[in-house]
Tab-separated table of C-alpha atoms in Angstrom:
chain	number	residue	atom	x	y	z
A	12	UNK	CA	11.788	-4.076	21.296
A	13	UNK	CA	10.217	-0.362	20.964
A	14	UNK	CA	11.621	-0.172	17.450
A	15	UNK	CA	9.884	-3.211	16.387
A	16	UNK	CA	6.452	-2.007	17.725
A	17	UNK	CA	7.251	1.508	15.974
A	18	UNK	CA	8.024	-0.397	12.855
A	19	UNK	CA	5.179	-2.809	12.636
A	20	UNK	CA	2.577	1.127	13.433
A	21	UNK	CA	4.535	2.784	10.468
A	22	UNK	CA	3.660	-0.183	8.477
A	23	UNK	CA	0.267	-0.576	9.416
A	24	UNK	CA	-0.305	3.352	8.796
A	25	UNK	CA	1.256	3.027	5.418
A	26	UNK	CA	-1.104	0.336	4.595
A	27	UNK	CA	-4.301	2.090	5.639
A	28	UNK	CA	-2.969	4.950	3.306
A	29	UNK	CA	-2.129	3.070	0.498
A	30	UNK	CA	-4.894	0.550	0.406
A	31	UNK	CA	-7.890	3.343	1.348
A	32	UNK	CA	-6.076	5.962	-1.305
A	33	UNK	CA	-7.577	3.905	-4.127
A	34	UNK	CA	-11.224	3.808	-2.530
A	35	UNK	CA	-12.184	7.529	-3.603
A	36	UNK	CA	-11.239	6.997	-7.431
A	37	UNK	CA	-14.618	6.322	-8.665
A	38	UNK	CA	-15.729	9.742	-6.833
A	39	UNK	CA	-14.276	12.189	-9.157
A	40	UNK	CA	-12.791	13.069	-12.429
A	41	UNK	CA	-9.620	11.780	-14.219
A	42	UNK	CA	-7.878	15.036	-12.743
A	43	UNK	CA	-9.080	14.220	-8.779
A	44	UNK	CA	-8.206	10.096	-9.643
A	45	UNK	CA	-4.651	10.762	-11.210
A	46	UNK	CA	-4.525	12.567	-7.816
A	47	UNK	CA	-5.341	9.586	-6.206
A	48	UNK	CA	-2.627	7.094	-8.010
A	49	UNK	CA	-0.128	9.431	-7.487
A	50	UNK	CA	-0.526	9.126	-3.635
A	51	UNK	CA	-1.500	5.591	-3.738
A	52	UNK	CA	1.998	5.187	-5.420
A	53	UNK	CA	3.601	7.200	-2.066
A	54	UNK	CA	1.433	5.197	0.110
A	55	UNK	CA	2.963	2.254	-1.561
A	56	UNK	CA	6.866	2.704	-1.808
A	57	UNK	CA	6.657	4.596	1.823
A	58	UNK	CA	5.278	0.915	2.999
A	59	UNK	CA	7.853	-0.663	1.159
A	60	UNK	CA	10.670	1.314	2.863
A	61	UNK	CA	8.501	0.323	6.283
A	62	UNK	CA	8.533	-3.901	5.043
A	63	UNK	CA	12.147	-3.181	4.695
A	64	UNK	CA	13.198	-1.502	7.959
A	65	UNK	CA	11.053	-3.932	10.194
A	66	UNK	CA	12.848	-6.806	8.138
A	67	UNK	CA	15.945	-5.786	9.511
A	68	UNK	CA	14.936	-4.607	13.022
A	69	UNK	CA	13.397	-8.150	13.693
A	70	UNK	CA	16.517	-10.120	11.947
A	71	UNK	CA	17.741	-12.996	14.183
A	72	UNK	CA	14.787	-12.225	16.440
A	73	UNK	CA	12.832	-14.918	18.084
A	74	UNK	CA	9.645	-12.707	18.041
A	75	UNK	CA	6.613	-14.871	16.803
A	76	UNK	CA	4.518	-11.471	17.182
A	77	UNK	CA	7.317	-8.796	14.739
A	78	UNK	CA	7.458	-11.900	12.513
A	79	UNK	CA	3.548	-12.140	12.115
A	80	UNK	CA	3.865	-8.473	11.821
A	81	UNK	CA	5.999	-8.461	8.845
A	82	UNK	CA	3.868	-11.264	7.376
A	83	UNK	CA	0.945	-8.889	7.441
A	84	UNK	CA	2.389	-6.053	6.034
A	85	UNK	CA	3.381	-8.143	2.800
A	86	UNK	CA	-0.364	-9.509	2.402
A	87	UNK	CA	-1.099	-5.445	3.160
A	88	UNK	CA	0.867	-4.232	0.558
A	89	UNK	CA	-0.094	-6.983	-2.112
A	90	UNK	CA	-3.747	-6.051	-1.153
A	91	UNK	CA	-2.268	-2.155	-2.094
A	92	UNK	CA	-0.648	-3.395	-5.138
A	93	UNK	CA	-3.579	-4.694	-6.726
A	94	UNK	CA	-6.413	-1.895	-5.240
A	95	UNK	CA	-4.014	0.583	-7.330
A	96	UNK	CA	-3.906	-1.185	-10.782
A	97	UNK	CA	-7.447	-1.617	-10.552
A	98	UNK	CA	-7.619	2.304	-9.998
A	99	UNK	CA	-5.622	2.708	-12.932
A	100	UNK	CA	-7.459	0.226	-14.571
A	101	UNK	CA	-10.389	2.456	-14.013
A	102	UNK	CA	-8.777	5.397	-14.966
A	103	UNK	CA	-7.940	4.922	-18.514
A	104	UNK	CA	-10.898	5.960	-20.760
A	105	UNK	CA	-12.766	3.331	-22.083
A	106	UNK	CA	-12.460	2.587	-26.062
A	107	UNK	CA	-15.225	2.627	-28.505
A	108	UNK	CA	-18.207	5.099	-29.211
A	109	UNK	CA	-19.897	6.844	-26.358
A	110	UNK	CA	-23.530	6.484	-26.393
């Protein structure tokens, strides 16, 4: 059971990192935005790995809390990926004339 708790905690931390890394994307120049996007992608990769480990850890388990944690981790992943997509769109230079 402690392994499941550890994996749940890892997923939560990765979710915070992946989701939170895109917020500063609007604060700086394109170099800063690119760096934030890079870190967000790394965070999403780590969260994917954590979800995989959580799925393996609860396989065959009847622990409702662990299964709910897995569902929340998957939901968190969707939000992180959406945040990353928005950050990538924001990093693109607008087309057309500058005023």
